[in-house]
Amino acid sequence: MHARAVTASAAALLGTAALLLPLSPARAAESSARPLVIAHRGASAYAPENTLAAVDKAAELGVDWVENDVQRTRDGELVVLHDDSLRRTTDVEEVFPGRAPWKVKDFTAAEIARLDAGSWFGSAYAGARVPTLEQFLHRVERHHQKLLLEIKNPQLYPGMERQILKVLGNEGWLDRPHVRNRLIVQSFSADSVRTVHDLRPAVRTGFLGTPPVSDLPAYADFTDQINPSHGSLSAGYVSAVHALKGAHGKPLEVCTWTVNDAAAARRVAGFGVDGIITDTPDVVRDAVRG
Ligand code: G3P
Ligand code: CA
């Protein structure tokens, strides 16, 4: 049999596992380099945020870590979208003109699946969809990437922490390799982060914000990262975070956001941050690896 036919047959037999090619040496080296470079909502400077195209773009740039935002539809499907309204990043106003203010929680998954989540960004992305969390996880897995999952607006979606963990478990994201190396769950809601920690203590978590230094020990009980906006950061704050041990007994880490230019990337790298969340992962990587 021709070699290509053999490969195709093997792929058919093995399913997606056969598509998981080994990492290139450059990608493997980047994988362990610090600070981590995390593509914010995917590589969202170059493709529409929180779409599969933005995940693909991050992979194309050789970026391991992808951040996203998870919310819930009216009929209980978890979807990946930043705003609590569909208005900014889809054509919902045209498709459903009478449904202002177009909140995610007021639309079914089937309705959201009809929306174009790419044209607002550029015609090249016309027809991109709002992914479900499952679809997003599949794409990240396919690229061997890692996920910084943000629980967005948990006050709007009671019980979403348990639901997210269920989906992660169903999709194979709560096995040892994933929880040790490939998954962090974060939120601006300390209650939500604590709930994730209590429900599934093995999962690493992050709190989005800049709590006073005196409050950090309380956060360290249930989280592994303190993730502040870069404007609120200083070397002293990073040191204060690092001085504590997080929920898994390792030094509490800092991943900062959203850093999109080389000078700011070098500044926060100089503070000793562990990760930089960015729309322009190529720019940040070039700045901090130099
Ligand atoms: O991951 C940090 C960052 O995503 C938090 O802000 O509003 O972009 O979700 P936001
Ligand atoms: Ca986010």
GROMACS .gro file of C-alpha atoms and ligand atoms in nm:
model
  301
    1MET     CA    1   0.000   0.000   0.000
    2HIS     CA    2   0.118   0.354  -0.069
    3ALA     CA    3   0.262   0.523   0.244
    4ARG     CA    4   0.002   0.798   0.237
    5ALA     CA    5  -0.276   0.541   0.212
    6VAL     CA    6  -0.130   0.354   0.511
    7THR     CA    7  -0.129   0.679   0.712
    8ALA     CA    8  -0.485   0.754   0.610
    9SER     CA    9  -0.597   0.404   0.709
   10ALA     CA   10  -0.420   0.435   1.044
   11ALA     CA   11  -0.581   0.772   1.103
   12ALA     CA   12  -0.921   0.626   1.022
   13LEU     CA   13  -0.858   0.341   1.263
   14LEU     CA   14  -0.721   0.551   1.545
   15GLY     CA   15  -0.947   0.853   1.507
   16THR     CA   16  -0.827   1.188   1.637
   17ALA     CA   17  -0.544   1.031   1.835
   18ALA     CA   18  -0.363   0.978   1.505
   19LEU     CA   19  -0.385   1.349   1.436
   20LEU     CA   20  -0.190   1.434   1.750
   21LEU     CA   21   0.155   1.482   1.603
   22PRO     CA   22   0.460   1.519   1.829
   23LEU     CA   23   0.563   1.873   1.925
   24SER     CA   24   0.843   2.032   1.726
   25PRO     CA   25   1.166   2.099   1.925
   26ALA     CA   26   1.093   2.474   1.914
   27ARG     CA   27   0.743   2.422   2.048
   28ALA     CA   28   0.869   2.185   2.317
   29ALA     CA   29   1.127   2.444   2.429
   30GLU     CA   30   0.865   2.719   2.433
   31SER     CA   31   0.641   2.493   2.635
   32SER     CA   32   0.870   2.505   2.938
   33ALA     CA   33   0.994   2.865   2.899
   34ARG     CA   34   0.896   3.138   3.148
   35PRO     CA   35   0.712   3.363   3.158
   36LEU     CA   36   0.437   3.165   2.991
   37VAL     CA   37   0.284   3.344   2.694
   38ILE     CA   38  -0.093   3.301   2.694
   39ALA     CA   39  -0.306   3.390   2.392
   40HIS     CA   40  -0.592   3.604   2.526
   41ARG     CA   41  -0.926   3.481   2.388
   42GLY     CA   42  -0.700   3.297   2.140
   43ALA     CA   43  -0.463   3.505   1.931
   44SER     CA   44  -0.729   3.772   1.932
   45ALA     CA   45  -0.531   4.047   1.761
   46TYR     CA   46  -0.525   3.831   1.448
   47ALA     CA   47  -0.851   3.636   1.449
   48PRO     CA   48  -1.192   3.691   1.606
   49GLU     CA   49  -1.172   3.645   1.983
   50ASN     CA   50  -1.287   3.321   2.144
   51THR     CA   51  -1.344   3.146   1.808
   52LEU     CA   52  -1.179   2.828   1.687
   53ALA     CA   53  -0.996   3.044   1.432
   54ALA     CA   54  -0.830   3.232   1.719
   55VAL     CA   55  -0.719   2.899   1.869
   56ASP     CA   56  -0.583   2.793   1.529
   57LYS     CA   57  -0.398   3.122   1.494
   58ALA     CA   58  -0.234   3.075   1.834
   59ALA     CA   59  -0.125   2.727   1.729
   60GLU     CA   60   0.008   2.859   1.400
   61LEU     CA   61   0.219   3.106   1.599
   62GLY     CA   62   0.349   2.819   1.813
   63VAL     CA   63   0.168   2.937   2.126
   64ASP     CA   64   0.087   2.670   2.381
   65TRP     CA   65  -0.150   2.848   2.616
   66VAL     CA   66  -0.490   2.979   2.517
   67GLU     CA   67  -0.726   3.178   2.740
   68ASN     CA   68  -1.104   3.181   2.691
   69ASP     CA   69  -1.429   3.298   2.852
   70VAL     CA   70  -1.712   3.058   2.932
   71GLN     CA   71  -2.081   3.151   2.969
   72ARG     CA   72  -2.415   2.967   2.948
   73THR     CA   73  -2.709   2.974   2.709
   74ARG     CA   74  -3.078   2.981   2.799
   75ASP     CA   75  -3.101   2.605   2.753
   76GLY     CA   76  -2.791   2.531   2.956
   77GLU     CA   77  -2.514   2.490   2.696
   78LEU     CA   78  -2.170   2.624   2.786
   79VAL     CA   79  -2.037   2.854   2.515
   80VAL     CA   80  -1.719   3.055   2.469
   81LEU     CA   81  -1.780   3.428   2.454
   82HIS     CA   82  -1.649   3.729   2.644
   83ASP     CA   83  -1.938   3.975   2.677
   84ASP     CA   84  -2.265   3.887   2.849
   85SER     CA   85  -2.432   4.018   2.531
   86LEU     CA   86  -2.392   3.876   2.181
   87ARG     CA   87  -2.406   4.220   2.026
   88ARG     CA   88  -2.040   4.322   1.988
   89THR     CA   89  -1.895   4.003   1.845
   90THR     CA   90  -2.180   3.854   1.639
   91ASP     CA   91  -2.448   3.958   1.389
   92VAL     CA   92  -2.723   3.894   1.645
   93GLU     CA   93  -2.883   4.235   1.588
   94GLU     CA   94  -2.950   4.144   1.224
   95VAL     CA   95  -3.054   3.785   1.283
   96PHE     CA   96  -3.272   3.853   1.588
   97PRO     CA   97  -3.364   4.225   1.562
   98GLY     CA   98  -3.638   4.214   1.823
   99ARG     CA   99  -3.435   4.055   2.101
  100ALA     CA  100  -3.242   4.347   2.258
  101PRO     CA  101  -3.027   4.352   2.469
  102TRP     CA  102  -2.919   4.021   2.316
  103LYS     CA  103  -2.792   3.859   2.636
  104VAL     CA  104  -2.624   3.520   2.601
  105LYS     CA  105  -2.848   3.383   2.878
  106ASP     CA  106  -3.161   3.469   2.675
  107PHE     CA  107  -3.065   3.269   2.363
  108THR     CA  108  -3.065   2.895   2.306
  109ALA     CA  109  -2.757   2.714   2.184
  110ALA     CA  110  -2.928   2.649   1.850
  111GLU     CA  111  -2.996   3.021   1.808
  112ILE     CA  112  -2.639   3.114   1.893
  113ALA     CA  113  -2.509   2.849   1.653
  114ARG     CA  114  -2.674   3.043   1.369
  115LEU     CA  115  -2.476   3.360   1.439
  116ASP     CA  116  -2.172   3.486   1.251
  117ALA     CA  117  -1.898   3.554   1.507
  118GLY     CA  118  -1.631   3.640   1.253
  119SER     CA  119  -1.750   3.910   1.013
  120TRP     CA  120  -1.726   4.190   1.274
  121PHE     CA  121  -1.352   4.118   1.282
  122GLY     CA  122  -1.292   4.080   0.909
  123SER     CA  123  -1.448   3.933   0.598
  124ALA     CA  124  -1.187   3.655   0.593
  125TYR     CA  125  -1.356   3.519   0.904
  126ALA     CA  126  -1.716   3.540   0.785
  127GLY     CA  127  -1.912   3.243   0.912
  128ALA     CA  128  -1.698   3.173   1.219
  129ARG     CA  129  -1.923   3.046   1.497
  130VAL     CA  130  -1.948   3.094   1.872
  131PRO     CA  131  -1.798   2.766   1.989
  132THR     CA  132  -1.942   2.548   2.258
  133LEU     CA  133  -1.700   2.464   2.537
  134GLU     CA  134  -1.677   2.110   2.399
  135GLN     CA  135  -1.583   2.235   2.053
  136PHE     CA  136  -1.325   2.469   2.204
  137LEU     CA  137  -1.170   2.188   2.411
  138HIS     CA  138  -1.148   1.962   2.107
  139ARG     CA  139  -0.964   2.227   1.908
  140VAL     CA  140  -0.720   2.306   2.190
  141GLU     CA  141  -0.657   1.933   2.234
  142ARG     CA  142  -0.605   1.883   1.864
  143HIS     CA  143  -0.326   2.142   1.872
  144HIS     CA  144  -0.170   1.997   2.192
  145GLN     CA  145  -0.234   2.331   2.355
  146LYS     CA  146  -0.316   2.422   2.715
  147LEU     CA  147  -0.615   2.609   2.849
  148LEU     CA  148  -0.660   2.899   3.088
  149LEU     CA  149  -1.037   2.877   3.123
  150GLU     CA  150  -1.216   3.183   3.262
  151ILE     CA  151  -1.553   3.140   3.430
  152LYS     CA  152  -1.727   3.456   3.312
  153ASN     CA  153  -2.012   3.622   3.502
  154PRO     CA  154  -2.076   3.322   3.732
  155GLN     CA  155  -2.336   3.526   3.921
  156LEU     CA  156  -2.556   3.498   3.610
  157TYR     CA  157  -2.522   3.122   3.579
  158PRO     CA  158  -2.579   2.939   3.909
  159GLY     CA  159  -2.402   2.605   3.926
  160MET     CA  160  -2.183   2.668   3.625
  161GLU     CA  161  -1.865   2.564   3.809
  162ARG     CA  162  -1.997   2.209   3.857
  163GLN     CA  163  -2.120   2.205   3.498
  164ILE     CA  164  -1.784   2.321   3.361
  165LEU     CA  165  -1.606   2.052   3.561
  166LYS     CA  166  -1.849   1.793   3.423
  167VAL     CA  167  -1.772   1.894   3.066
  168LEU     CA  168  -1.399   1.902   3.137
  169GLY     CA  169  -1.423   1.552   3.284
  170ASN     CA  170  -1.631   1.418   2.996
  171GLU     CA  171  -1.379   1.553   2.747
  172GLY     CA  172  -1.078   1.401   2.923
  173TRP     CA  173  -0.947   1.726   3.066
  174LEU     CA  174  -0.944   1.616   3.430
  175ASP     CA  175  -0.697   1.331   3.399
  176ARG     CA  176  -0.357   1.368   3.563
  177PRO     CA  177  -0.162   1.509   3.264
  178HIS     CA  178  -0.425   1.775   3.202
  179VAL     CA  179  -0.469   1.891   3.559
  180ARG     CA  180  -0.095   1.892   3.624
  181ASN     CA  181   0.018   2.070   3.311
  182ARG     CA  182  -0.255   2.176   3.077
  183LEU     CA  183  -0.543   2.336   3.262
  184ILE     CA  184  -0.599   2.633   3.491
  185VAL     CA  185  -0.946   2.764   3.580
  186GLN     CA  186  -0.970   3.131   3.672
  187SER     CA  187  -1.236   3.391   3.752
  188PHE     CA  188  -1.286   3.743   3.881
  189SER     CA  189  -1.521   3.582   4.132
  190ALA     CA  190  -1.335   3.450   4.436
  191ASP     CA  191  -1.645   3.248   4.528
  192SER     CA  192  -1.637   3.078   4.190
  193VAL     CA  193  -1.266   2.997   4.216
  194ARG     CA  194  -1.317   2.859   4.565
  195THR     CA  195  -1.610   2.648   4.445
  196VAL     CA  196  -1.396   2.493   4.171
  197HIS     CA  197  -1.124   2.421   4.424
  198ASP     CA  198  -1.369   2.264   4.668
  199LEU     CA  199  -1.541   2.052   4.401
  200ARG     CA  200  -1.222   1.934   4.234
  201PRO     CA  201  -0.916   2.009   4.448
  202ALA     CA  202  -0.673   1.869   4.189
  203VAL     CA  203  -0.756   2.145   3.940
  204ARG     CA  204  -0.525   2.446   3.949
  205THR     CA  205  -0.702   2.777   3.981
  206GLY     CA  206  -0.638   3.150   3.945
  207PHE     CA  207  -0.804   3.459   4.090
  208LEU     CA  208  -0.832   3.754   3.854
  209GLY     CA  209  -0.758   4.075   4.038
  210THR     CA  210  -0.511   4.247   4.268
  211PRO     CA  211  -0.610   4.171   4.628
  212PRO     CA  212  -0.432   4.365   4.903
  213VAL     CA  213  -0.111   4.192   5.011
  214SER     CA  214  -0.259   4.140   5.357
  215ASP     CA  215  -0.542   3.934   5.200
  216LEU     CA  216  -0.318   3.711   4.989
  217PRO     CA  217  -0.282   3.430   5.248
  218ALA     CA  218  -0.660   3.380   5.242
  219TYR     CA  219  -0.656   3.348   4.861
  220ALA     CA  220  -0.364   3.105   4.880
  221ASP     CA  221  -0.594   2.856   5.054
  222PHE     CA  222  -0.792   2.792   4.737
  223THR     CA  223  -0.594   2.927   4.444
  224ASP     CA  224  -0.260   2.879   4.272
  225GLN     CA  225  -0.240   3.208   4.086
  226ILE     CA  226  -0.316   3.573   4.147
  227ASN     CA  227  -0.373   3.730   3.805
  228PRO     CA  228  -0.377   4.112   3.806
  229SER     CA  229  -0.411   4.364   3.526
  230HIS     CA  230  -0.062   4.478   3.429
  231GLY     CA  231  -0.138   4.840   3.516
  232SER     CA  232  -0.186   4.744   3.879
  233LEU     CA  233   0.136   4.543   3.902
  234SER     CA  234   0.474   4.614   4.066
  235ALA     CA  235   0.784   4.408   4.139
  236GLY     CA  236   0.699   4.430   4.508
  237TYR     CA  237   0.352   4.289   4.452
  238VAL     CA  238   0.488   3.997   4.248
  239SER     CA  239   0.740   3.921   4.525
  240ALA     CA  240   0.466   3.930   4.786
  241VAL     CA  241   0.262   3.678   4.586
  242HIS     CA  242   0.562   3.455   4.526
  243ALA     CA  243   0.643   3.450   4.896
  244LEU     CA  244   0.330   3.245   4.962
  245LYS     CA  245   0.249   2.885   4.877
  246GLY     CA  246  -0.067   2.826   4.678
  247ALA     CA  247  -0.334   2.561   4.711
  248HIS     CA  248  -0.107   2.292   4.572
  249GLY     CA  249   0.191   2.371   4.794
  250LYS     CA  250   0.393   2.549   4.527
  251PRO     CA  251   0.475   2.921   4.522
  252LEU     CA  252   0.171   3.125   4.430
  253GLU     CA  253   0.208   3.248   4.072
  254VAL     CA  254   0.125   3.567   3.884
  255CYS     CA  255  -0.015   3.580   3.530
  256THR     CA  256  -0.086   3.935   3.420
  257TRP     CA  257  -0.313   4.079   3.150
  258THR     CA  258  -0.357   4.219   2.888
  259VAL     CA  259  -0.007   4.304   2.766
  260ASN     CA  260   0.008   4.377   2.395
  261ASP     CA  261   0.333   4.562   2.331
  262ALA     CA  262   0.700   4.474   2.371
  263ALA     CA  263   0.785   4.747   2.624
  264ALA     CA  264   0.506   4.646   2.862
  265ALA     CA  265   0.597   4.279   2.817
  266ARG     CA  266   0.959   4.348   2.915
  267ARG     CA  267   0.842   4.557   3.210
  268VAL     CA  268   0.625   4.283   3.361
  269ALA     CA  269   0.881   4.013   3.276
  270GLY     CA  270   1.128   4.224   3.477
  271PHE     CA  271   0.890   4.203   3.773
  272GLY     CA  272   0.924   3.825   3.754
  273VAL     CA  273   0.572   3.732   3.646
  274ASP     CA  274   0.502   3.368   3.564
  275GLY     CA  275   0.273   3.434   3.270
  276ILE     CA  276   0.168   3.711   3.033
  277ILE     CA  277  -0.182   3.707   2.885
  278THR     CA  278  -0.182   3.884   2.549
  279ASP     CA  279  -0.374   3.944   2.228
  280THR     CA  280  -0.037   3.951   2.045
  281PRO     CA  281   0.149   3.642   2.167
  282ASP     CA  282   0.411   3.666   1.893
  283VAL     CA  283   0.506   4.020   1.996
  284VAL     CA  284   0.524   3.932   2.364
  285ARG     CA  285   0.721   3.613   2.304
  286ASP     CA  286   0.976   3.796   2.092
  287ALA     CA  287   1.008   4.065   2.359
  288VAL     CA  288   1.058   3.835   2.656
  289ARG     CA  289   1.265   3.558   2.499
  290GLY     CA  290   1.517   3.800   2.353
  291G3P     O1  291  -0.731   3.640   3.144
  291G3P     C1  292  -0.741   3.770   3.187
  291G3P     C2  293  -0.840   3.852   3.116
  291G3P     O2  294  -0.905   3.776   3.019
  291G3P     C3  295  -0.938   3.912   3.205
  291G3P     O3  296  -1.011   4.011   3.141
  291G3P     O4  297  -1.216   4.100   3.047
  291G3P     O5  298  -1.045   4.006   2.898
  291G3P     O6  299  -1.180   3.857   3.039
  291G3P     P1  300  -1.118   3.991   3.026
  292CA      CA  301  -1.096   3.647   2.989
   0.00000   0.00000   0.00000
